mmCIF file of C-alpha atoms and ligand atoms in Angstrom:
data_model
loop_
_atom_site.group_PDB
_atom_site.id
_atom_site.type_symbol
_atom_site.label_atom_id
_atom_site.label_comp_id
_atom_site.label_asym_id
_atom_site.label_seq_id
_atom_site.Cartn_x
_atom_site.Cartn_y
_atom_site.Cartn_z
ATOM 1 C CA MET A 1 32.326 195.040 115.206
ATOM 2 C CA LYS A 2 33.375 192.320 112.758
ATOM 3 C CA THR A 3 33.937 188.994 114.514
ATOM 4 C CA GLN A 4 36.927 187.010 113.224
ATOM 5 C CA TYR A 5 36.684 183.133 112.961
ATOM 6 C CA PHE A 6 39.508 180.680 113.450
ATOM 7 C CA SER A 7 39.244 176.989 113.260
ATOM 8 C CA VAL A 8 41.868 174.675 114.674
ATOM 9 C CA THR A 9 42.284 170.949 115.190
ATOM 10 C CA SER A 10 45.337 170.988 117.437
ATOM 11 C CA ALA A 11 46.858 173.167 120.112
ATOM 12 C CA ALA A 12 49.872 173.733 117.988
ATOM 13 C CA ASP A 13 47.822 175.663 115.320
ATOM 14 C CA PRO A 14 49.364 179.262 114.743
ATOM 15 C CA ALA A 15 45.773 180.775 115.076
ATOM 16 C CA ILE A 16 46.139 180.246 118.845
ATOM 17 C CA GLU A 17 49.004 182.817 118.894
ATOM 18 C CA THR A 18 46.866 185.270 117.003
ATOM 19 C CA VAL A 19 43.988 184.768 119.604
ATOM 20 C CA GLY A 20 46.559 185.253 122.365
ATOM 21 C CA ALA A 21 47.600 188.458 120.805
ATOM 22 C CA ILE A 22 43.935 189.608 120.511
ATOM 23 C CA LEU A 23 43.463 188.844 124.217
ATOM 24 C CA ARG A 24 46.717 190.699 125.212
ATOM 25 C CA GLY A 25 45.462 193.753 123.330
ATOM 26 C CA GLY A 26 42.326 193.809 125.522
ATOM 27 C CA GLY A 27 40.072 192.056 123.036
ATOM 28 C CA LEU A 28 37.317 189.326 123.693
ATOM 29 C CA ALA A 29 37.780 185.840 122.405
ATOM 30 C CA ALA A 30 35.326 182.882 122.527
ATOM 31 C CA ILE A 31 37.426 179.775 123.189
ATOM 32 C CA PRO A 32 36.652 176.052 123.461
ATOM 33 C CA THR A 33 36.848 174.326 126.769
ATOM 34 C CA GLU A 34 36.127 170.695 127.649
ATOM 35 C CA THR A 35 32.863 171.944 129.358
ATOM 36 C CA VAL A 36 31.328 174.765 127.211
ATOM 37 C CA TYR A 37 32.750 177.615 125.059
ATOM 38 C CA GLY A 38 33.901 180.508 127.192
ATOM 39 C CA LEU A 39 34.051 184.216 126.373
ATOM 40 C CA ALA A 40 37.517 185.195 127.480
ATOM 41 C CA ALA A 41 39.367 188.474 128.487
ATOM 42 C CA CYS A 42 42.592 189.009 130.275
ATOM 43 C CA ALA A 43 41.481 188.911 133.909
ATOM 44 C CA ARG A 44 43.813 191.826 134.868
ATOM 45 C CA ASN A 45 42.446 194.013 132.273
ATOM 46 C CA ASP A 46 39.340 195.671 133.825
ATOM 47 C CA ALA A 47 38.126 197.470 130.690
ATOM 48 C CA ALA A 48 38.249 194.173 128.735
ATOM 49 C CA VAL A 49 36.408 192.309 131.498
ATOM 50 C CA LYS A 50 33.689 194.992 131.489
ATOM 51 C CA ASN A 51 33.267 194.387 127.846
ATOM 52 C CA ILE A 52 32.379 190.720 128.682
ATOM 53 C CA PHE A 53 29.481 191.722 130.711
ATOM 54 C CA ALA A 54 28.363 194.226 128.080
ATOM 55 C CA ALA A 55 28.573 191.551 125.301
ATOM 56 C CA LYS A 56 26.701 188.967 127.264
ATOM 57 C CA GLY A 57 24.219 191.281 128.783
ATOM 58 C CA ARG A 58 25.323 189.874 132.066
ATOM 59 C CA PRO A 59 24.239 191.472 135.471
ATOM 60 C CA ALA A 60 27.467 193.080 136.992
ATOM 61 C CA ASP A 61 27.002 191.189 140.344
ATOM 62 C CA ASN A 62 27.450 187.841 138.600
ATOM 63 C CA PRO A 63 31.160 186.972 139.115
ATOM 64 C CA LEU A 64 33.329 185.380 136.409
ATOM 65 C CA ILE A 65 35.490 182.282 136.674
ATOM 66 C CA VAL A 66 39.318 182.968 136.274
ATOM 67 C CA HIS A 67 41.048 180.331 134.073
ATOM 68 C CA ILE A 68 44.633 179.256 134.589
ATOM 69 C CA SER A 69 46.934 176.875 132.639
ATOM 70 C CA ASP A 70 49.478 176.259 135.444
ATOM 71 C CA LEU A 71 49.102 175.779 139.046
ATOM 72 C CA ALA A 72 51.805 178.349 139.631
ATOM 73 C CA GLN A 73 49.246 181.011 138.593
ATOM 74 C CA TRP A 74 46.774 180.085 141.366
ATOM 75 C CA PRO A 75 48.560 181.574 144.549
ATOM 76 C CA ALA A 76 48.522 185.081 143.294
ATOM 77 C CA LEU A 77 44.761 185.075 142.781
ATOM 78 C CA VAL A 78 43.688 183.900 146.227
ATOM 79 C CA ARG A 79 44.536 184.814 149.805
ATOM 80 C CA GLU A 80 45.611 181.334 150.707
ATOM 81 C CA ILE A 81 45.162 177.769 149.412
ATOM 82 C CA PRO A 82 43.986 175.372 152.109
ATOM 83 C CA GLU A 83 44.855 171.751 152.093
ATOM 84 C CA SER A 84 41.510 170.767 150.923
ATOM 85 C CA ALA A 85 41.905 172.952 147.869
ATOM 86 C CA ARG A 86 45.277 171.438 146.971
ATOM 87 C CA LYS A 87 43.933 168.060 147.259
ATOM 88 C CA LEU A 88 41.018 168.748 145.060
ATOM 89 C CA ALA A 89 43.329 170.453 142.426
ATOM 90 C CA GLU A 90 45.588 167.400 142.477
ATOM 91 C CA ALA A 91 42.582 165.069 141.935
ATOM 92 C CA TYR A 92 40.580 166.901 139.394
ATOM 93 C CA TRP A 93 42.656 169.642 137.645
ATOM 94 C CA PRO A 94 43.056 170.077 134.733
ATOM 95 C CA GLY A 95 39.333 169.440 134.395
ATOM 96 C CA PRO A 96 35.652 170.448 134.798
ATOM 97 C CA MET A 97 35.861 171.862 138.336
ATOM 98 C CA THR A 98 36.050 175.398 139.796
ATOM 99 C CA ILE A 99 37.290 176.174 143.309
ATOM 100 C CA VAL A 100 35.999 179.364 145.130
ATOM 101 C CA LEU A 101 38.325 180.824 147.765
ATOM 102 C CA PRO A 102 38.719 184.218 149.275
ATOM 103 C CA ARG A 103 40.336 186.518 146.659
ATOM 104 C CA SER A 104 43.668 188.389 146.591
ATOM 105 C CA SER A 105 43.958 192.107 145.890
ATOM 106 C CA LEU A 106 44.979 191.208 142.336
ATOM 107 C CA ILE A 107 41.298 190.316 141.583
ATOM 108 C CA SER A 108 39.155 193.234 140.676
ATOM 109 C CA ASP A 109 35.515 193.940 141.851
ATOM 110 C CA THR A 110 34.650 193.591 138.284
ATOM 111 C CA VAL A 111 35.869 189.994 138.006
ATOM 112 C CA SER A 112 34.503 189.001 141.461
ATOM 113 C CA GLY A 113 31.053 190.841 141.011
ATOM 114 C CA GLY A 114 31.958 192.705 144.269
ATOM 115 C CA LEU A 115 32.272 189.447 146.274
ATOM 116 C CA ASP A 116 35.169 188.777 148.651
ATOM 117 C CA THR A 117 35.955 185.527 146.747
ATOM 118 C CA VAL A 118 37.235 184.365 143.427
ATOM 119 C CA ALA A 119 36.345 181.245 141.413
ATOM 120 C CA VAL A 120 39.336 179.626 139.691
ATOM 121 C CA ARG A 121 39.553 176.729 137.207
ATOM 122 C CA MET A 122 42.161 174.978 135.223
ATOM 123 C CA PRO A 123 40.490 173.584 132.083
ATOM 124 C CA SER A 124 41.815 170.399 130.523
ATOM 125 C CA HIS A 125 40.992 171.173 126.789
ATOM 126 C CA PRO A 126 44.482 171.452 125.166
ATOM 127 C CA VAL A 127 43.326 174.440 123.043
ATOM 128 C CA ALA A 128 42.065 176.301 126.047
ATOM 129 C CA ARG A 129 45.332 175.724 127.897
ATOM 130 C CA ALA A 130 47.375 176.827 124.839
ATOM 131 C CA VAL A 131 45.244 180.022 124.551
ATOM 132 C CA ILE A 132 45.779 180.833 128.217
ATOM 133 C CA GLU A 133 49.634 180.289 127.696
ATOM 134 C CA ALA A 134 49.524 182.459 124.556
ATOM 135 C CA ALA A 135 47.804 185.240 126.530
ATOM 136 C CA GLY A 136 50.371 184.882 129.166
ATOM 137 C CA VAL A 137 47.936 185.694 132.002
ATOM 138 C CA PRO A 138 44.939 184.099 133.550
ATOM 139 C CA LEU A 139 41.666 184.636 131.613
ATOM 140 C CA ALA A 140 38.353 185.631 133.080
ATOM 141 C CA ALA A 141 35.686 183.716 131.173
ATOM 142 C CA PRO A 142 32.035 182.937 131.588
ATOM 143 C CA SER A 143 30.180 180.809 129.218
ATOM 144 C CA ALA A 144 30.028 182.498 125.656
ATOM 145 C CA ASN A 145 26.227 182.761 125.448
ATOM 146 C CA ARG A 146 23.977 185.643 125.685
ATOM 147 C CA SER A 147 22.800 185.933 129.223
ATOM 148 C CA GLY A 148 19.796 183.734 129.938
ATOM 149 C CA LYS A 149 20.460 181.438 126.852
ATOM 150 C CA PRO A 150 21.722 177.895 126.971
ATOM 151 C CA SER A 151 25.609 177.656 127.297
ATOM 152 C CA PRO A 152 27.179 177.128 123.954
ATOM 153 C CA THR A 153 28.666 173.733 123.173
ATOM 154 C CA THR A 154 29.696 174.415 119.634
ATOM 155 C CA ALA A 155 31.333 177.480 117.835
ATOM 156 C CA GLN A 156 28.020 177.734 115.781
ATOM 157 C CA HIS A 157 26.095 178.330 119.119
ATOM 158 C CA VAL A 158 28.585 181.086 120.028
ATOM 159 C CA LYS A 159 28.074 182.624 116.583
ATOM 160 C CA ASP A 160 24.316 182.540 116.911
ATOM 161 C CA ASP A 161 24.581 184.637 120.062
ATOM 162 C CA MET A 162 27.765 186.696 119.683
ATOM 163 C CA ASP A 163 28.450 187.408 116.013
ATOM 164 C CA GLY A 164 29.373 191.145 115.679
ATOM 165 C CA ARG A 165 29.666 191.566 119.497
ATOM 166 C CA ILE A 166 33.156 190.191 120.174
ATOM 167 C CA ASP A 167 36.561 190.141 118.530
ATOM 168 C CA CYS A 168 37.019 186.452 117.530
ATOM 169 C CA ILE A 169 35.730 182.967 117.886
ATOM 170 C CA LEU A 170 38.088 179.956 118.140
ATOM 171 C CA ASP A 171 36.390 176.817 116.823
ATOM 172 C CA ALA A 172 37.858 173.504 117.931
ATOM 173 C CA GLY A 173 34.717 171.381 117.527
ATOM 174 C CA PRO A 174 31.979 170.467 120.059
ATOM 175 C CA CYS A 175 32.694 170.467 123.792
ATOM 176 C CA GLN A 176 32.988 166.896 125.344
ATOM 177 C CA VAL A 177 31.347 167.405 128.788
ATOM 178 C CA GLY A 178 28.682 169.720 127.584
ATOM 179 C CA VAL A 179 27.659 171.310 130.934
ATOM 180 C CA GLU A 180 29.613 173.969 132.849
ATOM 181 C CA SER A 181 32.184 173.066 135.455
ATOM 182 C CA THR A 182 31.346 171.873 139.011
ATOM 183 C CA VAL A 183 31.623 174.923 141.291
ATOM 184 C CA VAL A 184 32.839 174.040 144.857
ATOM 185 C CA SER A 185 33.323 176.823 147.569
ATOM 186 C CA LEU A 186 36.011 176.260 150.187
ATOM 187 C CA CYS A 187 35.398 179.721 151.844
ATOM 188 C CA GLU A 188 33.375 178.245 154.781
ATOM 189 C CA LYS A 189 33.990 175.648 157.519
ATOM 190 C CA ARG A 190 32.562 172.948 155.358
ATOM 191 C CA PRO A 191 32.994 172.551 151.600
ATOM 192 C CA ARG A 192 29.792 173.544 149.650
ATOM 193 C CA LEU A 193 28.785 172.506 146.118
ATOM 194 C CA LEU A 194 27.386 175.638 144.427
ATOM 195 C CA ARG A 195 26.911 174.144 141.008
ATOM 196 C CA PRO A 196 26.960 170.467 139.876
ATOM 197 C CA GLY A 197 28.975 169.502 136.773
ATOM 198 C CA GLY A 198 31.233 166.957 135.315
ATOM 199 C CA VAL A 199 33.047 166.336 138.643
ATOM 200 C CA THR A 200 30.271 164.663 140.768
ATOM 201 C CA PRO A 201 29.433 165.087 144.433
ATOM 202 C CA GLU A 202 30.780 161.477 145.024
ATOM 203 C CA MET A 203 34.021 162.390 143.367
ATOM 204 C CA LEU A 204 34.353 165.524 145.595
ATOM 205 C CA ARG A 205 33.340 163.559 148.703
ATOM 206 C CA ARG A 206 36.063 160.989 147.943
ATOM 207 C CA VAL A 207 38.623 163.765 148.371
ATOM 208 C CA LEU A 208 37.045 166.111 150.860
ATOM 209 C CA GLY A 209 35.189 163.637 153.017
ATOM 210 C CA GLU A 210 32.294 166.039 153.620
ATOM 211 C CA LEU A 211 30.327 168.180 151.246
ATOM 212 C CA ASP A 212 27.187 170.332 151.690
ATOM 213 C CA ILE A 213 25.028 170.710 148.604
ATOM 214 C CA ASP A 214 23.724 174.325 148.195
ATOM 215 C CA ASP A 215 19.892 174.478 148.346
ATOM 216 C CA ALA A 216 20.006 176.454 145.072
ATOM 217 C CA VAL A 217 21.099 173.439 143.268
ATOM 218 C CA PHE A 218 17.670 171.787 143.655
ATOM 219 C CA HIS A 219 15.239 174.680 144.484
ATOM 220 C CA ARG A 220 14.242 178.068 143.396
ATOM 221 C CA LEU A 221 15.536 180.726 145.836
ATOM 222 C CA ALA A 222 12.804 182.332 147.949
ATOM 223 C CA GLU A 223 12.125 186.009 147.498
ATOM 224 C CA GLY A 224 14.958 187.972 149.171
ATOM 225 C CA GLU A 225 17.246 184.976 149.693
ATOM 226 C CA THR A 226 20.870 185.555 148.712
ATOM 227 C CA ALA A 227 22.516 183.121 146.474
ATOM 228 C CA ALA A 228 25.998 181.638 147.431
ATOM 229 C CA SER A 229 26.694 181.470 143.744
ATOM 230 C CA PRO A 230 25.018 184.621 142.223
ATOM 231 C CA GLY A 231 24.497 182.849 138.747
ATOM 232 C CA MET A 232 21.949 180.528 140.540
ATOM 233 C CA LYS A 233 19.552 183.333 141.062
ATOM 234 C CA TYR A 234 18.993 184.200 137.408
ATOM 235 C CA LYS A 235 16.726 182.419 135.018
ATOM 236 C CA HIS A 236 18.906 180.289 132.872
ATOM 237 C CA TYR A 237 19.334 178.157 129.888
ATOM 238 C CA ALA A 238 15.865 178.822 128.732
ATOM 239 C CA PRO A 239 14.459 178.397 125.292
ATOM 240 C CA ALA A 240 11.793 180.855 124.301
ATOM 241 C CA ALA A 241 9.021 178.365 124.856
ATOM 242 C CA PRO A 242 7.897 177.306 128.414
ATOM 243 C CA VAL A 243 9.487 174.012 129.449
ATOM 244 C CA THR A 244 7.763 171.594 131.859
ATOM 245 C CA ILE A 245 9.558 168.465 133.223
ATOM 246 C CA LEU A 246 7.337 165.449 133.534
ATOM 247 C CA LYS A 247 8.408 162.984 136.216
ATOM 248 C CA GLY A 248 7.122 159.383 135.418
ATOM 249 C CA SER A 249 7.523 156.495 133.021
ATOM 250 C CA LEU A 250 7.752 156.841 129.256
ATOM 251 C CA ARG A 251 4.146 155.555 129.016
ATOM 252 C CA GLN A 252 2.959 158.296 131.455
ATOM 253 C CA PHE A 253 4.895 160.861 129.615
ATOM 254 C CA CYS A 254 3.275 159.997 126.296
ATOM 255 C CA ASP A 255 -0.191 159.952 127.700
ATOM 256 C CA TYR A 256 0.343 163.288 129.354
ATOM 257 C CA VAL A 257 1.727 164.901 126.318
ATOM 258 C CA GLN A 258 -1.103 163.378 124.183
ATOM 259 C CA SER A 259 -3.677 164.989 126.258
ATOM 260 C CA HIS A 260 -1.883 168.320 126.930
ATOM 261 C CA LYS A 261 -0.466 168.996 123.381
ATOM 262 C CA THR A 262 -1.493 172.020 121.321
ATOM 263 C CA GLU A 263 -0.055 173.531 118.067
ATOM 264 C CA GLY A 264 3.770 173.785 118.354
ATOM 265 C CA THR A 265 4.191 171.405 121.285
ATOM 266 C CA MET A 266 7.585 169.627 121.266
ATOM 267 C CA ALA A 267 9.187 166.938 123.534
ATOM 268 C CA LEU A 268 12.744 166.590 124.913
ATOM 269 C CA CYS A 269 13.224 163.001 125.356
ATOM 270 C CA PHE A 270 15.851 160.334 125.870
ATOM 271 C CA ARG A 271 17.528 158.738 122.800
ATOM 272 C CA GLY A 272 15.439 156.133 121.083
ATOM 273 C CA GLU A 273 12.159 157.320 122.423
ATOM 274 C CA GLU A 274 11.543 159.755 119.611
ATOM 275 C CA ALA A 275 9.250 157.551 117.544
ATOM 276 C CA ARG A 276 6.954 156.776 120.413
ATOM 277 C CA LEU A 277 6.018 160.331 121.104
ATOM 278 C CA PRO A 278 2.868 162.009 119.903
ATOM 279 C CA VAL A 279 4.788 165.261 119.101
ATOM 280 C CA PRO A 280 8.073 166.223 117.356
ATOM 281 C CA ALA A 281 10.940 165.340 119.735
ATOM 282 C CA VAL A 282 14.516 166.215 120.254
ATOM 283 C CA ALA A 283 16.630 163.595 122.213
ATOM 284 C CA PHE A 284 19.263 164.503 124.780
ATOM 285 C CA GLY A 285 21.196 161.248 125.326
ATOM 286 C CA ALA A 286 20.176 157.750 126.513
ATOM 287 C CA GLU A 287 18.066 157.417 129.658
ATOM 288 C CA ASP A 288 21.002 155.595 131.560
ATOM 289 C CA ASP A 289 23.802 157.713 130.329
ATOM 290 C CA GLY A 290 24.254 160.927 132.240
ATOM 291 C CA ALA A 291 27.342 161.835 130.483
ATOM 292 C CA ALA A 292 25.717 161.683 127.132
ATOM 293 C CA GLN A 293 22.812 163.706 128.445
ATOM 294 C CA ALA A 294 25.154 166.369 129.678
ATOM 295 C CA ALA A 295 26.848 166.460 126.257
ATOM 296 C CA ALA A 296 23.549 166.947 124.460
ATOM 297 C CA ILE A 297 21.388 168.902 126.728
ATOM 298 C CA PHE A 298 22.241 172.485 125.762
ATOM 299 C CA ALA A 299 22.184 171.695 122.086
ATOM 300 C CA ALA A 300 18.759 170.098 122.484
ATOM 301 C CA LEU A 301 17.430 173.178 124.317
ATOM 302 C CA ARG A 302 18.642 175.427 121.476
ATOM 303 C CA GLU A 303 17.233 172.961 118.866
ATOM 304 C CA VAL A 304 13.632 173.254 120.227
ATOM 305 C CA ASP A 305 13.932 176.931 120.065
ATOM 306 C CA LYS A 306 15.250 176.883 116.475
ATOM 307 C CA ARG A 307 12.292 174.697 115.426
ATOM 308 C CA GLY A 308 9.982 177.206 116.915
ATOM 309 C CA ALA A 309 8.475 175.166 119.788
ATOM 310 C CA LYS A 310 5.586 176.892 121.539
ATOM 311 C CA ALA A 311 5.610 174.522 124.530
ATOM 312 C CA VAL A 312 8.131 171.904 125.517
ATOM 313 C CA PHE A 313 7.597 168.827 127.677
ATOM 314 C CA ALA A 314 10.868 167.151 128.944
ATOM 315 C CA ARG A 315 11.720 163.710 130.446
ATOM 316 C CA PHE A 316 13.087 163.769 133.978
ATOM 317 C CA PRO A 317 16.808 162.882 134.077
ATOM 318 C CA LYS A 318 18.031 160.522 136.757
ATOM 319 C CA MET A 319 19.810 162.700 139.374
ATOM 320 C CA ASP A 320 22.904 160.514 140.115
ATOM 321 C CA GLY A 321 26.450 161.225 139.015
ATOM 322 C CA VAL A 322 26.723 163.756 136.183
ATOM 323 C CA GLY A 323 22.857 163.426 135.876
ATOM 324 C CA LEU A 324 22.527 165.865 138.821
ATOM 325 C CA ALA A 325 24.110 168.578 136.578
ATOM 326 C CA VAL A 326 21.731 167.709 133.842
ATOM 327 C CA PHE A 327 18.734 167.969 136.124
ATOM 328 C CA ASN A 328 20.082 171.258 137.611
ATOM 329 C CA ARG A 329 20.264 172.849 134.037
ATOM 330 C CA LEU A 330 16.912 171.412 132.856
ATOM 331 C CA VAL A 331 14.985 172.438 135.920
ATOM 332 C CA ARG A 332 16.206 176.009 135.457
ATOM 333 C CA ALA A 333 15.296 175.931 131.816
ATOM 334 C CA ALA A 334 11.767 174.885 133.094
ATOM 335 C CA ALA A 335 11.772 177.716 135.662
ATOM 336 C CA PHE A 336 11.279 174.875 138.166
ATOM 337 C CA ARG A 337 8.075 173.601 136.642
ATOM 338 C CA VAL A 338 7.967 169.857 137.448
ATOM 339 C CA VAL A 339 4.869 167.756 137.100
ATOM 340 C CA ASP A 340 4.891 164.562 139.145
ATOM 341 C CA LEU A 341 2.862 161.890 137.113
ATOM 342 C CA GLY A 342 3.174 159.406 140.031
ATOM 343 C CA GLY A 343 4.133 155.812 139.797
ATOM 344 C CA ALA A 344 7.627 154.567 138.841
ATOM 345 C CA PRO A 345 10.400 157.263 138.638
HETATM 346 O O1 LIG B 1 32.750 175.324 132.726
HETATM 347 C C1 LIG B 1 32.645 176.414 133.077
HETATM 348 O O2 LIG B 1 32.685 176.822 134.248
HETATM 349 C C2 LIG B 1 32.489 177.533 131.969
HETATM 350 C C3 LIG B 1 33.768 177.520 131.134
HETATM 351 C C4 LIG B 1 33.914 178.618 130.140
HETATM 352 O O3 LIG B 1 34.942 177.423 131.953
HETATM 353 N N1 LIG B 1 32.290 178.818 132.585
HETATM 354 C C5 LIG B 1 31.146 179.159 133.176
HETATM 355 O O4 LIG B 1 31.149 180.478 133.567
HETATM 356 O O5 LIG B 1 30.249 178.455 133.253
HETATM 357 P P1 LIG B 1 29.731 181.159 134.011
HETATM 358 O O6 LIG B 1 30.179 182.647 134.332
HETATM 359 O O7 LIG B 1 28.762 180.993 133.010
HETATM 360 O O8 LIG B 1 29.340 180.568 135.341
HETATM 361 C C6 LIG B 1 30.122 180.782 136.491
HETATM 362 C C7 LIG B 1 29.259 180.515 137.730
HETATM 363 C C8 LIG B 1 28.179 181.446 137.897
HETATM 364 O O9 LIG B 1 27.098 180.680 138.381
HETATM 365 C C9 LIG B 1 28.757 182.278 138.965
HETATM 366 O O10 LIG B 1 27.843 182.942 139.754
HETATM 367 C C10 LIG B 1 29.584 181.386 139.749
HETATM 368 O O11 LIG B 1 30.129 180.480 138.922
HETATM 369 N N2 LIG B 1 30.772 182.009 140.491
HETATM 370 C C11 LIG B 1 31.767 182.737 139.762
HETATM 371 N N3 LIG B 1 32.582 183.327 140.860
HETATM 372 C C12 LIG B 1 31.958 182.886 141.964
HETATM 373 C C13 LIG B 1 32.249 183.300 143.348
HETATM 374 N N4 LIG B 1 33.380 184.086 143.615
HETATM 375 N N5 LIG B 1 31.477 182.741 144.300
HETATM 376 C C14 LIG B 1 30.438 182.034 144.025
HETATM 377 N N6 LIG B 1 30.082 181.698 142.882
HETATM 378 C C15 LIG B 1 30.796 182.202 141.811
HETATM 379 MG MG1 LIG B 2 26.983 180.806 132.140
#
């Protein structure tokens, strides 16, 4: 298949209508959102949705997020919308937050991965919203990477993974948030955070009052344990080289890397630290800037891969605010390998 490329700088560009037509015709389109690039198909077209799984190499039991551009599209997708969900939507939609609720009969098993629930999000990126409007229906869209690879935050990342596998790629520049949306489930008695993202636990608690954080956010699931969010059970975001996170000061980090480095060792560090490291390094944002780290982490993981790293040591991000999402992605890239160097955090 030949992948078509479109580049736009505004939601008024006529290319968006072309992409809408591709989607209406059952095609697959990679589209920008404020979080990461998504690989979209019409959510009601099961054959097209199946092609998403094939193009990504995604396991069929890992459900997709359904994207809407208008609140009026939401009620048809779910059985009911509780007060808590309405309040969340009012506070943080459009934006980097996904709400899981029991699904309506309009949602197929293919979209929901066989679950009884559906994840819905209204993105804030004007081009994403314009594409949904042009398609005229909600769009099912996972991140537009090959399964297991870091999510794409530029159209070039999408091209690296998907060229020749999908109908088109719509380039609107780099994504601003840089990590995927916060996923919150309102299916049980208490709201549960399934995946941290741009909307932080504090922001959710401000609206919901209470919030449980799913164990899978921090820990590897034990053998046989079922994931509330199926995506959490798969190895994720990983470069080819093994990644190890080192918890400690910059001084401790440098000493450890110095004594453990071999041919091809690289570091993932905070901005401004590169020159102090004993190995080639890629920075992923300043130490105290969780938002900058989120915007840079996936590109940094791809970069060490491109530079042929054989082993990667990464700095330990602060886990507050958006930093929790950065930690969550990085610890998965590291297959949960964290070495505590002791001393100051
Ligand atoms: O920011 C985002 O959310 C991006 C952009 C494109 O919108 N999309 C995205 O999709 O990250 P994906 O498929 O890569 O991640 C969706 C996550 C997966 O971990 C999946 O298991 C979970 O959401 N999920 C989807 N539907 C679910 C459901 N019904 N119940 C629990 N988890 C669900
Ligand atoms: Mg993904």
